[in-house]
Coordinates of C-alpha atoms and ligand atoms in Angstrom, one line a residue:
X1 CA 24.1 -57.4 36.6
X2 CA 23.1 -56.5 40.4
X3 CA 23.7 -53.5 42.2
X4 CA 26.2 -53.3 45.1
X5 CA 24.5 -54.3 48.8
X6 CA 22.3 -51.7 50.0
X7 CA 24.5 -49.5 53.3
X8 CA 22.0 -50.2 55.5
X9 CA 20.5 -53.3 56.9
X10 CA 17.3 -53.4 59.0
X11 CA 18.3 -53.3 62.7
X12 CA 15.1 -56.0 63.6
X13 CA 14.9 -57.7 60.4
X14 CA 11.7 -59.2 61.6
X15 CA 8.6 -59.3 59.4
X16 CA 7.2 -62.4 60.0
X17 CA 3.3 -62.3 60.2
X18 CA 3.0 -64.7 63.2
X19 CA 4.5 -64.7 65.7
X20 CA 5.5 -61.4 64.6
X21 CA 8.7 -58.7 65.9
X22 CA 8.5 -57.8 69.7
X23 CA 8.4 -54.6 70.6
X24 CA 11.1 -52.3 70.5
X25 CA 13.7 -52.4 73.1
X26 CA 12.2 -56.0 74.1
X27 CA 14.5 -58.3 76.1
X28 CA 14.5 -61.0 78.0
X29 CA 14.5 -58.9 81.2
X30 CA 11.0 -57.7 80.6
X31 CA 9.9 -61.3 82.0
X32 CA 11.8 -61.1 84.9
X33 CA 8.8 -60.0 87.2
X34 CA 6.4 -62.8 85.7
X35 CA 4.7 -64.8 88.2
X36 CA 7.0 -68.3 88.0
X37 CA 6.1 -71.3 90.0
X38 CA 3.1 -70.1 91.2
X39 CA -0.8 -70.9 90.9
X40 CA -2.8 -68.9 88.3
X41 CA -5.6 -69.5 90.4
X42 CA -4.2 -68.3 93.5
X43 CA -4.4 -63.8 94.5
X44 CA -1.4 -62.2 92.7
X45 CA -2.0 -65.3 89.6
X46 CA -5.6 -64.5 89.2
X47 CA -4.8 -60.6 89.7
X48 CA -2.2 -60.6 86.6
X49 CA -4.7 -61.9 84.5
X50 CA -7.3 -59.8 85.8
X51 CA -4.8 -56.9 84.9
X52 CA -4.2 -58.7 81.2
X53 CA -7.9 -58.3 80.6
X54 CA -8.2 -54.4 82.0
X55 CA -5.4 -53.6 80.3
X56 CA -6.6 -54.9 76.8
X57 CA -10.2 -53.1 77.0
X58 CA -8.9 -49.4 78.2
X59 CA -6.5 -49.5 75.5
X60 CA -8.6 -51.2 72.7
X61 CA -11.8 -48.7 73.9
X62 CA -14.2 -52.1 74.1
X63 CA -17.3 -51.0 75.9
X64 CA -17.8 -51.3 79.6
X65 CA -20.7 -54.1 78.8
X66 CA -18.9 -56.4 76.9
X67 CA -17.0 -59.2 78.5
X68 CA -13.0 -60.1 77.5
X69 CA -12.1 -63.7 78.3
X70 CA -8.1 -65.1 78.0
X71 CA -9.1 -68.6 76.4
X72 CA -6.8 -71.5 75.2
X73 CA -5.3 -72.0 71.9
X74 CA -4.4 -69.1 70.7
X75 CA -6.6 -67.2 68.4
X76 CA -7.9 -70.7 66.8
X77 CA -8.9 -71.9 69.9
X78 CA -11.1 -68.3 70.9
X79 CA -12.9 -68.6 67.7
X80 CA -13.9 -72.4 67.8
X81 CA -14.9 -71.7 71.0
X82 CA -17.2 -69.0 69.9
X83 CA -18.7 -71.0 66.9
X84 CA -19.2 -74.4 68.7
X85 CA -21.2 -72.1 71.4
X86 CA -23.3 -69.9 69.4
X87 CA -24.2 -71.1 65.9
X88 CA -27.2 -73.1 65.2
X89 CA -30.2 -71.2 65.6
X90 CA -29.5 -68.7 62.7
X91 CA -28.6 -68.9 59.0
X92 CA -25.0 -68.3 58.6
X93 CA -23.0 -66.0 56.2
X94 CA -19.7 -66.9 56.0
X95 CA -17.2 -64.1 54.2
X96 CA -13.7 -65.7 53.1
X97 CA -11.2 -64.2 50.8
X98 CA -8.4 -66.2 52.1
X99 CA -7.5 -69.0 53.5
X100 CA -8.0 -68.2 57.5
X101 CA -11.9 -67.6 56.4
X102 CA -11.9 -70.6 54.3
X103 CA -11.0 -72.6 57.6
X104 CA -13.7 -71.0 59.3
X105 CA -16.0 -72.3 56.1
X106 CA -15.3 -75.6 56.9
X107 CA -15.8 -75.1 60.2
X108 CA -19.3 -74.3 59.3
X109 CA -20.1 -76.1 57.1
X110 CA -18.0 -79.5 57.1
X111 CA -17.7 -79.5 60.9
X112 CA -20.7 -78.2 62.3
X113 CA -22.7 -79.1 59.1
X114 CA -24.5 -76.3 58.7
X115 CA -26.2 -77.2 55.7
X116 CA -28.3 -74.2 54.8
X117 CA -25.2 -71.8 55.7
X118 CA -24.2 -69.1 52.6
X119 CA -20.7 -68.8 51.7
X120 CA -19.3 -65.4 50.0
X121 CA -15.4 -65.5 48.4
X122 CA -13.4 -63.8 46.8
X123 CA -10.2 -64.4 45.1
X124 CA -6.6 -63.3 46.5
X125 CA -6.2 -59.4 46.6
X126 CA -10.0 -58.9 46.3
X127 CA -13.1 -58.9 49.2
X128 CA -16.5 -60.7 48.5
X129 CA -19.6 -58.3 48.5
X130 CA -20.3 -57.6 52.3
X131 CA -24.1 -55.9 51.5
X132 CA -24.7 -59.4 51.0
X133 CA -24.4 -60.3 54.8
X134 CA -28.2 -60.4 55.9
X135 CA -28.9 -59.1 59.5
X136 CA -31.5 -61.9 60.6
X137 CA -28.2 -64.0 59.7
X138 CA -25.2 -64.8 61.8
X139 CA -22.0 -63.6 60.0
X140 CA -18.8 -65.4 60.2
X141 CA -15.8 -62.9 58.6
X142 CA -12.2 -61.8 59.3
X143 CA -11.0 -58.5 59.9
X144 CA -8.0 -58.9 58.1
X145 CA -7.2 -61.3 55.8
X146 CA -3.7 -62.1 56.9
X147 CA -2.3 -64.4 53.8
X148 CA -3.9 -61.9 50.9
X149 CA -3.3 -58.6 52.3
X150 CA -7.0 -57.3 52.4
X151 CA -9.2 -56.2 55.1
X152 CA -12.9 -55.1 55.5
X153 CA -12.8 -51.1 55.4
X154 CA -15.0 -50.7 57.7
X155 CA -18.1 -51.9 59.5
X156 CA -21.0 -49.9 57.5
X157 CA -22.1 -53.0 56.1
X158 CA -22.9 -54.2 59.8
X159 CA -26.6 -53.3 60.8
X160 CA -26.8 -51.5 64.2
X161 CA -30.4 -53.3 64.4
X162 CA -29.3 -56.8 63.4
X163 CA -31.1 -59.9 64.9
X164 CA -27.7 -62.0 63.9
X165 CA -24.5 -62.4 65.4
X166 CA -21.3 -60.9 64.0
X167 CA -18.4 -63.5 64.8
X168 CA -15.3 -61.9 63.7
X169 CA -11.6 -63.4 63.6
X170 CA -9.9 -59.9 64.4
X171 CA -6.4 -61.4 65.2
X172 CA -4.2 -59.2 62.2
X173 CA -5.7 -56.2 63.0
X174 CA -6.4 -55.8 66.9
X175 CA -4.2 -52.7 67.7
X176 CA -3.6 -51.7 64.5
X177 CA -6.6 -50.7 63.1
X178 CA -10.1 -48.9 64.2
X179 CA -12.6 -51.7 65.2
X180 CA -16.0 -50.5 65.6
X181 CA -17.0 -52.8 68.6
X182 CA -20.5 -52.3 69.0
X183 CA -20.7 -53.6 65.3
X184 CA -19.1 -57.0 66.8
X185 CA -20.6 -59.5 68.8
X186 CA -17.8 -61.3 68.7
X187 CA -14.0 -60.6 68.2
X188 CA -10.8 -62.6 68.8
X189 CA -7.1 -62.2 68.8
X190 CA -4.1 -63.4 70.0
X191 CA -1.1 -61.8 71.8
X192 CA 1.4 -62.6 69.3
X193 CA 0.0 -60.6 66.4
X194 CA 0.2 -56.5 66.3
X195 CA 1.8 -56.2 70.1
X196 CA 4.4 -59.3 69.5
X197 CA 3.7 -60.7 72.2
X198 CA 4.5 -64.6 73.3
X199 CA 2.2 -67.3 71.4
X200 CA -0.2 -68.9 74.1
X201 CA -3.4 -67.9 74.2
X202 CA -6.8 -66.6 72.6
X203 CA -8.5 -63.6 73.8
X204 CA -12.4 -63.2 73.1
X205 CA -14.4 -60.3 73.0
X206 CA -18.4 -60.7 73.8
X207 CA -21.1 -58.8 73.6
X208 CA -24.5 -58.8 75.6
X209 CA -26.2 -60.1 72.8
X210 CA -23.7 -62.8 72.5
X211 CA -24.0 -63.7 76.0
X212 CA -27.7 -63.6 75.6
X213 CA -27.2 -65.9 72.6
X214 CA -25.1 -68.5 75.2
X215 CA -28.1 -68.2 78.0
X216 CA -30.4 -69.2 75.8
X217 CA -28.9 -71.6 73.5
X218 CA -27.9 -75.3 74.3
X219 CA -25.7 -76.7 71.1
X220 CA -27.3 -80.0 69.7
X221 CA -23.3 -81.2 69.1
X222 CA -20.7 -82.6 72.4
X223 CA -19.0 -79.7 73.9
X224 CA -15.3 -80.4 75.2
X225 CA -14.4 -78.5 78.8
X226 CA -11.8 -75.8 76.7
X227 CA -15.1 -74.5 74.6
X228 CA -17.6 -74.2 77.6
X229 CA -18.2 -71.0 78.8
X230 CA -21.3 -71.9 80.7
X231 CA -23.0 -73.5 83.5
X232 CA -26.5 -74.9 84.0
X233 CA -27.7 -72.1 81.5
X234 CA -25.6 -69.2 83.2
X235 CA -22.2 -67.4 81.6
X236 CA -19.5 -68.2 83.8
X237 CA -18.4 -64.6 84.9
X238 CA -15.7 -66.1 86.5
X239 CA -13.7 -66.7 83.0
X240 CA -13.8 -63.3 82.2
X241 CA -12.5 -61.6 85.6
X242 CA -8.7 -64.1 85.2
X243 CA -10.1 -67.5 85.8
X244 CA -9.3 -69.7 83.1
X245 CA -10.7 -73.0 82.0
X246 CA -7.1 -74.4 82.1
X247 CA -3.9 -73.5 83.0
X248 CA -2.3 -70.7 81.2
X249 CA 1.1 -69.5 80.9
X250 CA 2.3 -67.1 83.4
X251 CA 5.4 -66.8 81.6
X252 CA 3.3 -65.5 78.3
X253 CA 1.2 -63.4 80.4
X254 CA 3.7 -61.5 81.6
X255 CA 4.8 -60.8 78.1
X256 CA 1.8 -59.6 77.4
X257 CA 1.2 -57.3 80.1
X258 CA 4.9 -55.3 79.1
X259 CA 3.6 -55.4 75.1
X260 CA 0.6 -53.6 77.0
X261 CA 2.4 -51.1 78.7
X262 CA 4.6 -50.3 76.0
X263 CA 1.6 -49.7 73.8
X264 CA 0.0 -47.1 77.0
X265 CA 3.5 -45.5 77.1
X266 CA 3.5 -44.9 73.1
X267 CA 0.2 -43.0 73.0
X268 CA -2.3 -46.2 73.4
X269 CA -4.4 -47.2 70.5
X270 CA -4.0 -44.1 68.1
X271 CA 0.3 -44.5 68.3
X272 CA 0.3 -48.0 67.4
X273 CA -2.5 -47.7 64.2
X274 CA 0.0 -44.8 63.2
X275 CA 3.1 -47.2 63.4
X276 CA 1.6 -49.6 61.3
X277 CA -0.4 -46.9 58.5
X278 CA 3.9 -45.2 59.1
X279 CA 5.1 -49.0 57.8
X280 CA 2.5 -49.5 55.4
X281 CA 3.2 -45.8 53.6
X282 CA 6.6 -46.8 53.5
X283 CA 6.0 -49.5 51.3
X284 CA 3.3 -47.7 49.3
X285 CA 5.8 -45.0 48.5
X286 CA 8.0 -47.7 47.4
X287 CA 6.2 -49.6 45.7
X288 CA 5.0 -47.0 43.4
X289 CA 8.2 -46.6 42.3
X290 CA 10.1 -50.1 42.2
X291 CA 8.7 -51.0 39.0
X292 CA 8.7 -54.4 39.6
X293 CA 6.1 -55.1 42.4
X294 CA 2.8 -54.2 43.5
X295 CA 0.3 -54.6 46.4
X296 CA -2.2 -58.0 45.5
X297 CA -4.5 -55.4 47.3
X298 CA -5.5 -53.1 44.2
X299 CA -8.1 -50.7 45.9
X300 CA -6.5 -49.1 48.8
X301 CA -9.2 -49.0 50.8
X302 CA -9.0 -52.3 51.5
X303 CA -5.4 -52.7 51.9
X304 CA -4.5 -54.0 55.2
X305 CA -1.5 -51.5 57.2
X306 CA -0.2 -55.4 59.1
X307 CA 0.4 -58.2 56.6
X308 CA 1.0 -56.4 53.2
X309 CA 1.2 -58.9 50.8
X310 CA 2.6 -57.7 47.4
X311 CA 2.8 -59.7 43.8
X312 CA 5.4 -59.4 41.3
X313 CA 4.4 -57.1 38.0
X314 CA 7.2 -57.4 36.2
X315 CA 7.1 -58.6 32.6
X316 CA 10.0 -61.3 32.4
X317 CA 8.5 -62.7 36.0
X318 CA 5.1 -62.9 34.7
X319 CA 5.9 -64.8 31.3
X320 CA 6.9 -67.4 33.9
X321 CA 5.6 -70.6 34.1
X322 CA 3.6 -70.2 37.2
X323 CA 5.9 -72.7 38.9
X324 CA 8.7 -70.6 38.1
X325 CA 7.1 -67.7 39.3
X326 CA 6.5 -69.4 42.7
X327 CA 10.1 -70.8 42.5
X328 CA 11.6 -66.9 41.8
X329 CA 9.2 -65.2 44.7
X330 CA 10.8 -67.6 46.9
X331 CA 14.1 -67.1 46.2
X332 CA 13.7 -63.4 46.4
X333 CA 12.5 -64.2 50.4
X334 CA 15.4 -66.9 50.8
X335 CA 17.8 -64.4 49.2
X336 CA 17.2 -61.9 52.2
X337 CA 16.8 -64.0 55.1
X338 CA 20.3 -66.1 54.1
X339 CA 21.4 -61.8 54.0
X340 CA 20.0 -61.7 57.6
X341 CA 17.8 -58.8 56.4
X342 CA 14.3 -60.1 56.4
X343 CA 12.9 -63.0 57.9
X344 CA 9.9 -64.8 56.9
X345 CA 8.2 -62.9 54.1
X346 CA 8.1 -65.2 51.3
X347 CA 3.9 -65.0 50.6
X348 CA 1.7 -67.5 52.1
X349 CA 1.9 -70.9 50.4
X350 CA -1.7 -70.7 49.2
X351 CA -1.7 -67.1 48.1
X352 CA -0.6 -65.9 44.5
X353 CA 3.6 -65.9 44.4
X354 CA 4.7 -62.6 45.9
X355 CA 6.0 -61.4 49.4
X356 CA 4.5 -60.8 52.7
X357 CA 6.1 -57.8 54.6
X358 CA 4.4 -57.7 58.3
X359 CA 3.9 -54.2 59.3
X360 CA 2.3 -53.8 62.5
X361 CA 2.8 -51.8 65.5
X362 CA 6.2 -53.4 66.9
X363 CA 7.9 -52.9 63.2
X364 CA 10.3 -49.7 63.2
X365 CA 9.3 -47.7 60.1
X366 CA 13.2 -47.0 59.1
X367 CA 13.6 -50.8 59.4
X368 CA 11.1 -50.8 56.6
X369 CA 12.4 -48.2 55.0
X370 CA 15.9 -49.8 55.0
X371 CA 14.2 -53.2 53.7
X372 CA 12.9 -51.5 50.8
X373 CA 16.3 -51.1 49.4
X374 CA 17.1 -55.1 50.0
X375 CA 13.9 -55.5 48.1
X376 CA 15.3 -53.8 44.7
X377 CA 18.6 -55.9 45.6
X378 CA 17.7 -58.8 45.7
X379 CA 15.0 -58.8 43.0
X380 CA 17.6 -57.6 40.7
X381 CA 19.8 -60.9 42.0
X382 CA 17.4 -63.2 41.3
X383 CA 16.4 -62.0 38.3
X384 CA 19.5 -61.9 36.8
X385 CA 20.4 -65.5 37.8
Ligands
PLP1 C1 -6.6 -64.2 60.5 C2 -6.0 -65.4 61.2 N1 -6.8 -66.2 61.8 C3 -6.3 -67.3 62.6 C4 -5.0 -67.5 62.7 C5 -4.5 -68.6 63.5 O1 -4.1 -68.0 64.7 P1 -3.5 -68.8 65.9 O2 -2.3 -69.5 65.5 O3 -3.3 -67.7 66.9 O4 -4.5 -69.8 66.4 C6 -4.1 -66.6 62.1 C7 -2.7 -66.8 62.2 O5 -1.9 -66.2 61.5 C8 -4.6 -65.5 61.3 O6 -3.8 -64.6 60.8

């Protein structure tokens, strides 16, 4: 038997983890000012992306001294870029728990070849031992593991003294957590993540000592123009002052610049980490009393507060085969979205069968409130089918 249909439905019934929900009160109108037709490279392109980068460090707090580029491809693109330039000299430690650091293992280790590289994983739902990242070592780790749900806690674990680099892939949790940046060397995100904004390009955070690392380093491997950042030996300021390598999308930029101004007029960094820990207590609440799911996460303390990934505890579900289980997680996503009241949060195909609710900063906490209800519903549908 199911219930009747919960009263009320989510009024963005957007939870995707990538691109993920605009802002509130987003329209199309908020691009009508963008900078159409026009050269990035000439005053007023150069000075929107000037304004993209300003914007970005004030409200993230990144020191005065480190440098923040707007690179191609996305968030992919800012961390190949960063790895093709800087490893080599240095052991490296790679930290995966999911399957965003496992590409950035083969990166390593299958592309680059990095032979005497160390690689630390841990299953779904649980975080390899970070002690083990050594600081004469360059460290290669994520943030937040967007398909499992689990995050580093913090950045203890990061020597202040380290003779390393630490190259982080901080894409899930820009915004919407505390990032320690002078624990960073390097740190990437892109614009579609916690401020929803329009998928186009990477952004990469530098510090000195990563700069240092680019002066004085020449990779033995081919470098294509997209990854270059320098010339005969010297950074190239000019990419991190609005000029590009290539030609970026003014149309995205703009989009990025209002997801940036909303986020000022909010309260700046401090309102948008409490939107998303506001989403993510929702679901904790919930979830402690549901009875049927549970966060893959066990130990809060690593439990990330933007993709939540939850499994399924219930006892018919898990006497499942497991294709059965992956068959009846899906079903419970399909079930919503064909309801209109929750798009894309079936869990990630390589994670453990589940769901994958996305609560960063641009996700209403009542909407997520509201979806908690369609949760119960349609588990009890498909259960009962
Ligand atoms: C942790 C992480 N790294 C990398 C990516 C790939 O990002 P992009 O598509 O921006 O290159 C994603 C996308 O979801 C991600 O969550």
């Amino acid at each position: 038997m199911t219930g009747n249909a919960p009263a009320v439905r989510p009024a963005r019934p957007f939870f995707s983890s990538g691109p993920c929900a605009k802002r509130p009160g987003w329209t199309p109108d908020a691009l009508a000012g963008a900078l159409l037709g026009r050269s990035h490279r000439s005053k007023p392109g150069k000075a929107r992306l000037k304004e993209a980068i300003d914007r970005t460090k004030a409200l993230l707090g990144i020191p005065a001294e480190y440098r923040v580029g707007i690179v191609p491809a996305s968030d992919t693109g800012a961390m190949e870029m960063a790895m093709w330039s800087l490893l080599g000299p240095r052991t490296v430690d790679c930290f995966a728990w999911e399957s965003f650091g496992e590409d950035w293992v083969t990166d390593t280790v299958k592309q680059l070849k990095l032979k005497d590289s160390r690689v630390f994983k841990a299953a779904y739902g649980e975080i390899p031992n970070l002690a083990e990242a050594d600081p004469k070592h360059d460290v290669v780790f994520l943030w937040n593991g967007t398909t499992s749900g689990v995050r580093v806690p913090n950045g203890e674990w990061i020597a202040d003294g380290r003779e390393g680099l630490t190259i982080c892939d901080a894409t899930s949790a820009v915004f919407a957590m505390d990032i320690p940046w002078m624990k960073l060397d390097v740190a990437t995100f892109s614009w579609q993540k916690v401020l929803g904004g329009e998928a186009a390009h990477g952004m990469l955070i530098l510090s000195p000592r990563a700069v240092a690392r680019l002066e004085s380093h020449t990779p033995p491997w081919p470098m294509p123009k997209i990854f270059r950042m320098t010339k005969v030996g010297k950074i190239v300021e000019g990419l991190f002052e609005g000029e590009t390598i290539n030609t970026p999308s003014m149309l995205a930029v703009e989009d990025y610049l209002d997801a940036l101004k909303w986020a000022e007029q909010i309260g700046g960094l401090k309102a948008l980490i409490a939107r998303s820990n506001a989403n993510l207590a929702v679901l904790a609440r919930w979830v402690k009393e549901c009875g049927w799911a549970d966060f893959l996460a066990k130990d809060a303390a690593i439990r990330s507060n933007t993709s939540v990934c939850l499994k399924i505890v219930d006892p018919w579900f898990l006497a499942l085969a497991p294709e059965a289980q992956a068959e009846a997680a899906k079903k419970i996503a399909s079930t919503l979205e064909k309801e209109g009241v929750a798009f894309d949060v079936a869990a990630y195909r390589a994670a453990p069968p589940g769901l994958r609710i996305w609560c960063g900063a641009t996700v209403d906490h009542a909407d997520v409130e509201a979806l908690t209800h369609w949760l119960d519903w349609a588990w009890a549908k498909v259960k009962s089918s």
